[in-house]
Short mmCIF file of N, CA and C in Angstrom, two decimals:
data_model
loop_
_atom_site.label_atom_id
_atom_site.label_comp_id
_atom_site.label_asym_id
_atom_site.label_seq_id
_atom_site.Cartn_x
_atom_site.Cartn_y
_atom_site.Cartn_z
N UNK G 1 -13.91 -224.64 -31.11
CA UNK G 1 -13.52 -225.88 -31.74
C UNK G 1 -14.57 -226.40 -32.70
N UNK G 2 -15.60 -225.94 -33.08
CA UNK G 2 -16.69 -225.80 -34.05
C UNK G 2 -17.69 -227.14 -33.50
N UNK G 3 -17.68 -227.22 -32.52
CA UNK G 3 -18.45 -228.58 -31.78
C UNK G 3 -20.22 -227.87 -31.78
N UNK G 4 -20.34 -227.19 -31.54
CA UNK G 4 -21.11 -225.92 -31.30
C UNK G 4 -21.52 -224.79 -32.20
N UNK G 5 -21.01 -225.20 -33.16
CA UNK G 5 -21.40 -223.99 -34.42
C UNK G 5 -22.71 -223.67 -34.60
N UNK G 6 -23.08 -222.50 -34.42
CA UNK G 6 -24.26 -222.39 -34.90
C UNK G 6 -25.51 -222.39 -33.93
N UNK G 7 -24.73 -223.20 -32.48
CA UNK G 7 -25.57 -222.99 -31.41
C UNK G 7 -25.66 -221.95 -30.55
N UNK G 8 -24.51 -220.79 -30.97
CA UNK G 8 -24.47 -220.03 -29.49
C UNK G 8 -25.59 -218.79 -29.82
N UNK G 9 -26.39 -218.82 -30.42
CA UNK G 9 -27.61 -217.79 -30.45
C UNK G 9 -28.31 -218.26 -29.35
N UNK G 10 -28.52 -219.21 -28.40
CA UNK G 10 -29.18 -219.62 -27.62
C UNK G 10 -28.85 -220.48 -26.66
N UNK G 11 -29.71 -220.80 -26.09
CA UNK G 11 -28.84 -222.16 -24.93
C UNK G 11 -28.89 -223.28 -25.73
N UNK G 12 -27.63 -223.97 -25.28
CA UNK G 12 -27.07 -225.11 -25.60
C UNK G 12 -26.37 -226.16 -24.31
N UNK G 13 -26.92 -227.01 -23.96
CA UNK G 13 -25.98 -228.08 -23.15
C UNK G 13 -25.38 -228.90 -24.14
N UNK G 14 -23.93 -228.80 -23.76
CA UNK G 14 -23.33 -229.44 -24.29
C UNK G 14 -22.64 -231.13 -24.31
N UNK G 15 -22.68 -231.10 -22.53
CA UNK G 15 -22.25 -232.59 -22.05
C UNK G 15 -22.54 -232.99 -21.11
N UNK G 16 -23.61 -233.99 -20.37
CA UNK G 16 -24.06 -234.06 -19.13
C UNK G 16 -23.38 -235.76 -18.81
N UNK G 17 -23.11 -235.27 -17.63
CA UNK G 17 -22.23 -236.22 -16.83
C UNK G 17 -22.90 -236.90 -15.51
N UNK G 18 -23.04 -238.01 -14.84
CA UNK G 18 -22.75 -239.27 -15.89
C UNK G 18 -23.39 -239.41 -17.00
N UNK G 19 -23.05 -240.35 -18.11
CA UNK G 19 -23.83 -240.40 -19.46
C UNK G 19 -24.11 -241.97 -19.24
N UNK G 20 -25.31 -241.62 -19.79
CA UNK G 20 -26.04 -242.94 -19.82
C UNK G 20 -25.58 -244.33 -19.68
N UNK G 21 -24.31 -244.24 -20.66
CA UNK G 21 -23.77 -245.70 -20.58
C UNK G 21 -23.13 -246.12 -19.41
N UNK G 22 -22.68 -244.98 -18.50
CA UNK G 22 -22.26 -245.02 -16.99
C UNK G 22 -23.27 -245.56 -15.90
N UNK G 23 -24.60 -245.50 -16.36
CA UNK G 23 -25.60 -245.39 -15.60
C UNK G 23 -26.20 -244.40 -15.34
N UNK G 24 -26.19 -243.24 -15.86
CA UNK G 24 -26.66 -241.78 -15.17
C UNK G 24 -28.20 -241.78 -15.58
N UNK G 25 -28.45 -240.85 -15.01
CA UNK G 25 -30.22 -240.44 -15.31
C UNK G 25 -30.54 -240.05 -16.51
N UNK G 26 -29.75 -239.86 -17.04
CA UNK G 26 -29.95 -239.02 -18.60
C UNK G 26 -30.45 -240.47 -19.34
N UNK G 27 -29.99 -241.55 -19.45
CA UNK G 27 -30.34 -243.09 -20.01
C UNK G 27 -31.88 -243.19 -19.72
N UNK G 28 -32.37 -242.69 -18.18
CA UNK G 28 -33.89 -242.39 -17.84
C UNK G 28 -34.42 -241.99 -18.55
N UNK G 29 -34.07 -241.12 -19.40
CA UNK G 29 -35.22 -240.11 -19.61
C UNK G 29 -36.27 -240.78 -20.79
N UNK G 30 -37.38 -240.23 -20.76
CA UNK G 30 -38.42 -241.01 -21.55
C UNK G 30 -39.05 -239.57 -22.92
N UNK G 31 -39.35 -239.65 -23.53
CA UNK G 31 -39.94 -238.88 -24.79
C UNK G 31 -40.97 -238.46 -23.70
N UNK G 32 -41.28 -237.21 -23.89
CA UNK G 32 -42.47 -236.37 -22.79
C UNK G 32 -41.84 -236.11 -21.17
N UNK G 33 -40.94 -236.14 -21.06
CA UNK G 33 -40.16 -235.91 -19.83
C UNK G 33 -40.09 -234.53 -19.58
N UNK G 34 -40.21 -233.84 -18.31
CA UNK G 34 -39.98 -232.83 -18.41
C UNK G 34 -38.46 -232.54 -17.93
N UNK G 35 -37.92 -231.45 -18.05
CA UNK G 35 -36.58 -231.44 -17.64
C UNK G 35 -36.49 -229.58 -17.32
N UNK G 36 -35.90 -229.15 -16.26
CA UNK G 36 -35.96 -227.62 -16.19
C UNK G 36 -34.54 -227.24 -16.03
N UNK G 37 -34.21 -226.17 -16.05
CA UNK G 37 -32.87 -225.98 -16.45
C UNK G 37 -33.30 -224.46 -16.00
N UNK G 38 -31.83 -224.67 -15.10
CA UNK G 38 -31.60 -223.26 -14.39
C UNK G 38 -30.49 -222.97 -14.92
N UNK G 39 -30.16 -222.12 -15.74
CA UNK G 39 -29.29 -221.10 -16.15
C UNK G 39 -28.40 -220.65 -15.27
N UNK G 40 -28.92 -219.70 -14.30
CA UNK G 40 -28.13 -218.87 -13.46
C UNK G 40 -27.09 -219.59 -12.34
N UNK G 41 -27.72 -221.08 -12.31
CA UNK G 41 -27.13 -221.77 -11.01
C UNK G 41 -26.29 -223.25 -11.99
N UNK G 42 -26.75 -223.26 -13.62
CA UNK G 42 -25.75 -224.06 -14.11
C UNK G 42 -26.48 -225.34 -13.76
N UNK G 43 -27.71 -225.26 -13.58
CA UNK G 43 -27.98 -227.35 -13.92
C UNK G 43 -29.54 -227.86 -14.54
N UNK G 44 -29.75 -228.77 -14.51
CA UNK G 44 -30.98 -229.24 -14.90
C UNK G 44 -31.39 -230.38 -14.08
N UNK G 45 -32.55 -230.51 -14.51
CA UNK G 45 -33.70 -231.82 -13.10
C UNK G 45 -34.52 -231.96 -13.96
N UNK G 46 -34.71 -233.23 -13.82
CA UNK G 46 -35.32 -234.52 -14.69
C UNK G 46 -36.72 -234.27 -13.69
N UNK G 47 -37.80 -233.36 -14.34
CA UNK G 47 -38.92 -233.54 -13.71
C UNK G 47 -39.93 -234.99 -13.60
N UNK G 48 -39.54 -235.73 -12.65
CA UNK G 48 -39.97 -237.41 -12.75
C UNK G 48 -39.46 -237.99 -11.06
N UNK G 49 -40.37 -238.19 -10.26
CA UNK G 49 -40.20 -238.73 -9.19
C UNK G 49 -39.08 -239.64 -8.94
N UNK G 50 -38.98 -239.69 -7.58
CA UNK G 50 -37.69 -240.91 -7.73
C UNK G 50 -38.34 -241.77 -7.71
N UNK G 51 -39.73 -242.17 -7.65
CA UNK G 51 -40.25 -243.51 -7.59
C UNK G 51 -40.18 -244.55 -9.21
N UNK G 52 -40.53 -243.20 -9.88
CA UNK G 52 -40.57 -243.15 -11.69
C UNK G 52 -39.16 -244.11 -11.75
N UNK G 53 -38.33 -242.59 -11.26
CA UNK G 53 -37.06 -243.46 -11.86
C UNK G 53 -36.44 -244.50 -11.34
N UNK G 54 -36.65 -244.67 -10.23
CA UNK G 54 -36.16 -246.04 -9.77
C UNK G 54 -36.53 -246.90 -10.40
N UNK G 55 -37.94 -247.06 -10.68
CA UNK G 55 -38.74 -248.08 -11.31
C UNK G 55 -38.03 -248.33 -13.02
N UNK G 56 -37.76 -247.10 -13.06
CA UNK G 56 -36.94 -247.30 -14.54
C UNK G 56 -35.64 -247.97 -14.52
N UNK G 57 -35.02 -247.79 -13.98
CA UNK G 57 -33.39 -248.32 -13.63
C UNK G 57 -33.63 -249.69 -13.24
N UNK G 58 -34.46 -249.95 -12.44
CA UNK G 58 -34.96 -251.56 -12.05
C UNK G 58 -35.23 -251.93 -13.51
N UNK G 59 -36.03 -251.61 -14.60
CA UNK G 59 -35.96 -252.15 -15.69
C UNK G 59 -35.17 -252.11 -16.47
N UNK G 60 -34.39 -250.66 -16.52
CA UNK G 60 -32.97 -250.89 -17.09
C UNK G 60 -31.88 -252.24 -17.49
N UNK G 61 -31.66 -252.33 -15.42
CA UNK G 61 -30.47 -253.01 -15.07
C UNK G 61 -31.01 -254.75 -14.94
N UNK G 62 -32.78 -254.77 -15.18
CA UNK G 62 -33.07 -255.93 -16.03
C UNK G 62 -32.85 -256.73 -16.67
N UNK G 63 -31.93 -255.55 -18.13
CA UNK G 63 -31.77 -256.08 -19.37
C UNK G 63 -30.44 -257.00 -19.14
N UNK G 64 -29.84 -256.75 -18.16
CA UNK G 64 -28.52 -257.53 -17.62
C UNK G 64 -27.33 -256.85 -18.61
N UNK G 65 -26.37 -257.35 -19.79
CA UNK G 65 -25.64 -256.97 -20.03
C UNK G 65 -25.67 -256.15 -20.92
N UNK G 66 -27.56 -255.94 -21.65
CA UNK G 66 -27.55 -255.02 -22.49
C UNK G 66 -27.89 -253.70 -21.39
N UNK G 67 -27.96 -253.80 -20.66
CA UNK G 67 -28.14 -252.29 -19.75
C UNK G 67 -27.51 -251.43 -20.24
N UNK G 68 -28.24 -250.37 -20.48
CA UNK G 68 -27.41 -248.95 -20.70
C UNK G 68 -26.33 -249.07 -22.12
N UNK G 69 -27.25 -249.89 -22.77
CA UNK G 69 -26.44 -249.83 -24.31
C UNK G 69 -27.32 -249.28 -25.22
N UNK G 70 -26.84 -248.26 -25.96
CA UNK G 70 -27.73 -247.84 -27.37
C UNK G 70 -27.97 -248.81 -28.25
N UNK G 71 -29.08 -248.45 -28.49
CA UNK G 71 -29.65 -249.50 -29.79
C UNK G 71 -28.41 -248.94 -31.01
N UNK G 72 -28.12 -250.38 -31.42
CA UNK G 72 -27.35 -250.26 -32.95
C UNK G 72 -27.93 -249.28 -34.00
N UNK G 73 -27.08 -248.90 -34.76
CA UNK G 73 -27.32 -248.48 -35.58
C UNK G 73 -26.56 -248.83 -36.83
N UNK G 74 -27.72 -248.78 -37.74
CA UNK G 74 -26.41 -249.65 -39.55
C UNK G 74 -25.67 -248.21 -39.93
N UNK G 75 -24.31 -248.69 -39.87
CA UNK G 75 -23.80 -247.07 -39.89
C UNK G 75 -22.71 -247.12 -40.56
N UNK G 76 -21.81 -247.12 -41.43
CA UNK G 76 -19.88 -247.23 -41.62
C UNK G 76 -19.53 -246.42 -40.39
N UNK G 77 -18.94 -246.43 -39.84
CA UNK G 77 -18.15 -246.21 -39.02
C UNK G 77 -16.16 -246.02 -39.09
N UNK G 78 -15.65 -245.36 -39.21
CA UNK G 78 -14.13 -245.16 -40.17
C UNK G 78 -13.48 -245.64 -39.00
N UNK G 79 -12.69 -246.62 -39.45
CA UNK G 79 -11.49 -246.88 -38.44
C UNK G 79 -10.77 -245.90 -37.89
N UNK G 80 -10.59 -244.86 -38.18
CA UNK G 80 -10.20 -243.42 -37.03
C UNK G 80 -11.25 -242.88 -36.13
N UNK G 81 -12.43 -243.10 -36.40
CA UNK G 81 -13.64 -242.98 -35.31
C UNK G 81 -13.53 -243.99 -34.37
N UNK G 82 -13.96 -245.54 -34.79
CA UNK G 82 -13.35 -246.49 -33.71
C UNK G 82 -12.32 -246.57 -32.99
N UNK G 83 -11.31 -246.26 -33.80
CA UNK G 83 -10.17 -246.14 -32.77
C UNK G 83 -9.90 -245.37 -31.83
N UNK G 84 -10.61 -244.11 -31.79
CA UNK G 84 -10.88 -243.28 -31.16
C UNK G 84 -11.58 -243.96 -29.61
N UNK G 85 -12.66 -243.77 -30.55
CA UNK G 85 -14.01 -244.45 -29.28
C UNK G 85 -13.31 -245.18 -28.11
N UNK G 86 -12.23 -245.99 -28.92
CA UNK G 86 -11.97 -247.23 -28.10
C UNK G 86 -10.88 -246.39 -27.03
N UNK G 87 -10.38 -245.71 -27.21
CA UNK G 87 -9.59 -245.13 -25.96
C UNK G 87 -9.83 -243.68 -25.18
N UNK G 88 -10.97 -243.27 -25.71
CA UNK G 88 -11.90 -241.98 -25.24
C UNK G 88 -12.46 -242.67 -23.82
N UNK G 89 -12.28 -241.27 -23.10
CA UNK G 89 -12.92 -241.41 -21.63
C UNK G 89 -14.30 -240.88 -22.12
N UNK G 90 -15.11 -240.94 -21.21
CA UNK G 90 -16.46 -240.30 -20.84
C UNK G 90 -16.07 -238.52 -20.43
N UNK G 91 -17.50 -237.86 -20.71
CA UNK G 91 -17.42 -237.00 -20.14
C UNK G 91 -16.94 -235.94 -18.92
N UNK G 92 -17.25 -236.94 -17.91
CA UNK G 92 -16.83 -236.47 -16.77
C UNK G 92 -15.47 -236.67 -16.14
N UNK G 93 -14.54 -237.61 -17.13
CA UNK G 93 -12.94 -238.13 -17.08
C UNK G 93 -12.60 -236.95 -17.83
N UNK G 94 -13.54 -236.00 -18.40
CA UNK G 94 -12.51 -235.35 -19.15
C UNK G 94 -12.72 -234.96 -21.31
N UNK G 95 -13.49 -236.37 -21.10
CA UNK G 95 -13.43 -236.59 -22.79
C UNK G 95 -11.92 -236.71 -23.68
N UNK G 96 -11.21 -237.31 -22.84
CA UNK G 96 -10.17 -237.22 -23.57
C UNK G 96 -9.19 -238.93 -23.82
N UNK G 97 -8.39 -238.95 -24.81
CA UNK G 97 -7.83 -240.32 -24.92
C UNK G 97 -6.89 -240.24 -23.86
N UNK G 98 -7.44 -242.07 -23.24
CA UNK G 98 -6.73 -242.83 -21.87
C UNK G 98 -5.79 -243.63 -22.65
N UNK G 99 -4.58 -243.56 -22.74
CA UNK G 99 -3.64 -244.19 -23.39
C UNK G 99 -3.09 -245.52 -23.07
N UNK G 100 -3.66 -245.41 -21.14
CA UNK G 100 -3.90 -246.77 -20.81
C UNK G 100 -4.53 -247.91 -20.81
N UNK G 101 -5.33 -247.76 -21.72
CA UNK G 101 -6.31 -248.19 -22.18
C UNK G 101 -5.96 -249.51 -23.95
N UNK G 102 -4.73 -249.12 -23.90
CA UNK G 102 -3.88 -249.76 -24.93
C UNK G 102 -3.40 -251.08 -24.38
N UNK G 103 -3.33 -250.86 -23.18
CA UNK G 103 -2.54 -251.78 -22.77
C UNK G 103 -0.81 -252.21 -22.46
N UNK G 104 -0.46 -253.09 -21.77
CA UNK G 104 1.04 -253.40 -22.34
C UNK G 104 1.55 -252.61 -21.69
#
């Protein structure tokens, strides 16, 4: 589906579940993090204590309603992208449009 072009000479993760805005660990991660990735068994580990990360998520879930929101970006954005967004599941639903989500 060309999502991936150009990556399969090598490893590539493509979608890790939960995603950040869910709360998952991946929102943790800090620049210099280590992360190891086992191939053969299909996963990866956030080399960082649980003490680390707890301590991180306590500051996270701090921010109160900005928790687990990406910083803006100045961007156009096409009303077929938003509209999208707005009825796209997360990763682990699937990645696909919730139609219930319309409402009505």
């Amino acid at each position: 589906d060309g999502r991936f072009s150009g990556g399969t000479s090598g490893l590539s993760i493509g979608h890790v579940s939960p995603e950040a805005a869910s709360g998952g660990s991946i929102g943790l991660i800090e620049d210099g993090d280590l992360i190891a990735i086992d191939i053969p068994n299909r996963g990866i580990q956030l080399q960082v204590s649980d003490a680390e990360l707890a301590a991180r998520r306590e500051a996270q879930e701090a921010r109160g309603d900005k928790a687990w929101t990406p910083k803006n970006r100045e961007r156009q954005v096409s009303f077929a992208l938003r509209a999208y967004a707005s009825l796209a599941t997360s990763a682990d639903k699937g990645a696909v449009r919730d139609k219930s989500k319309l409402g009505g």
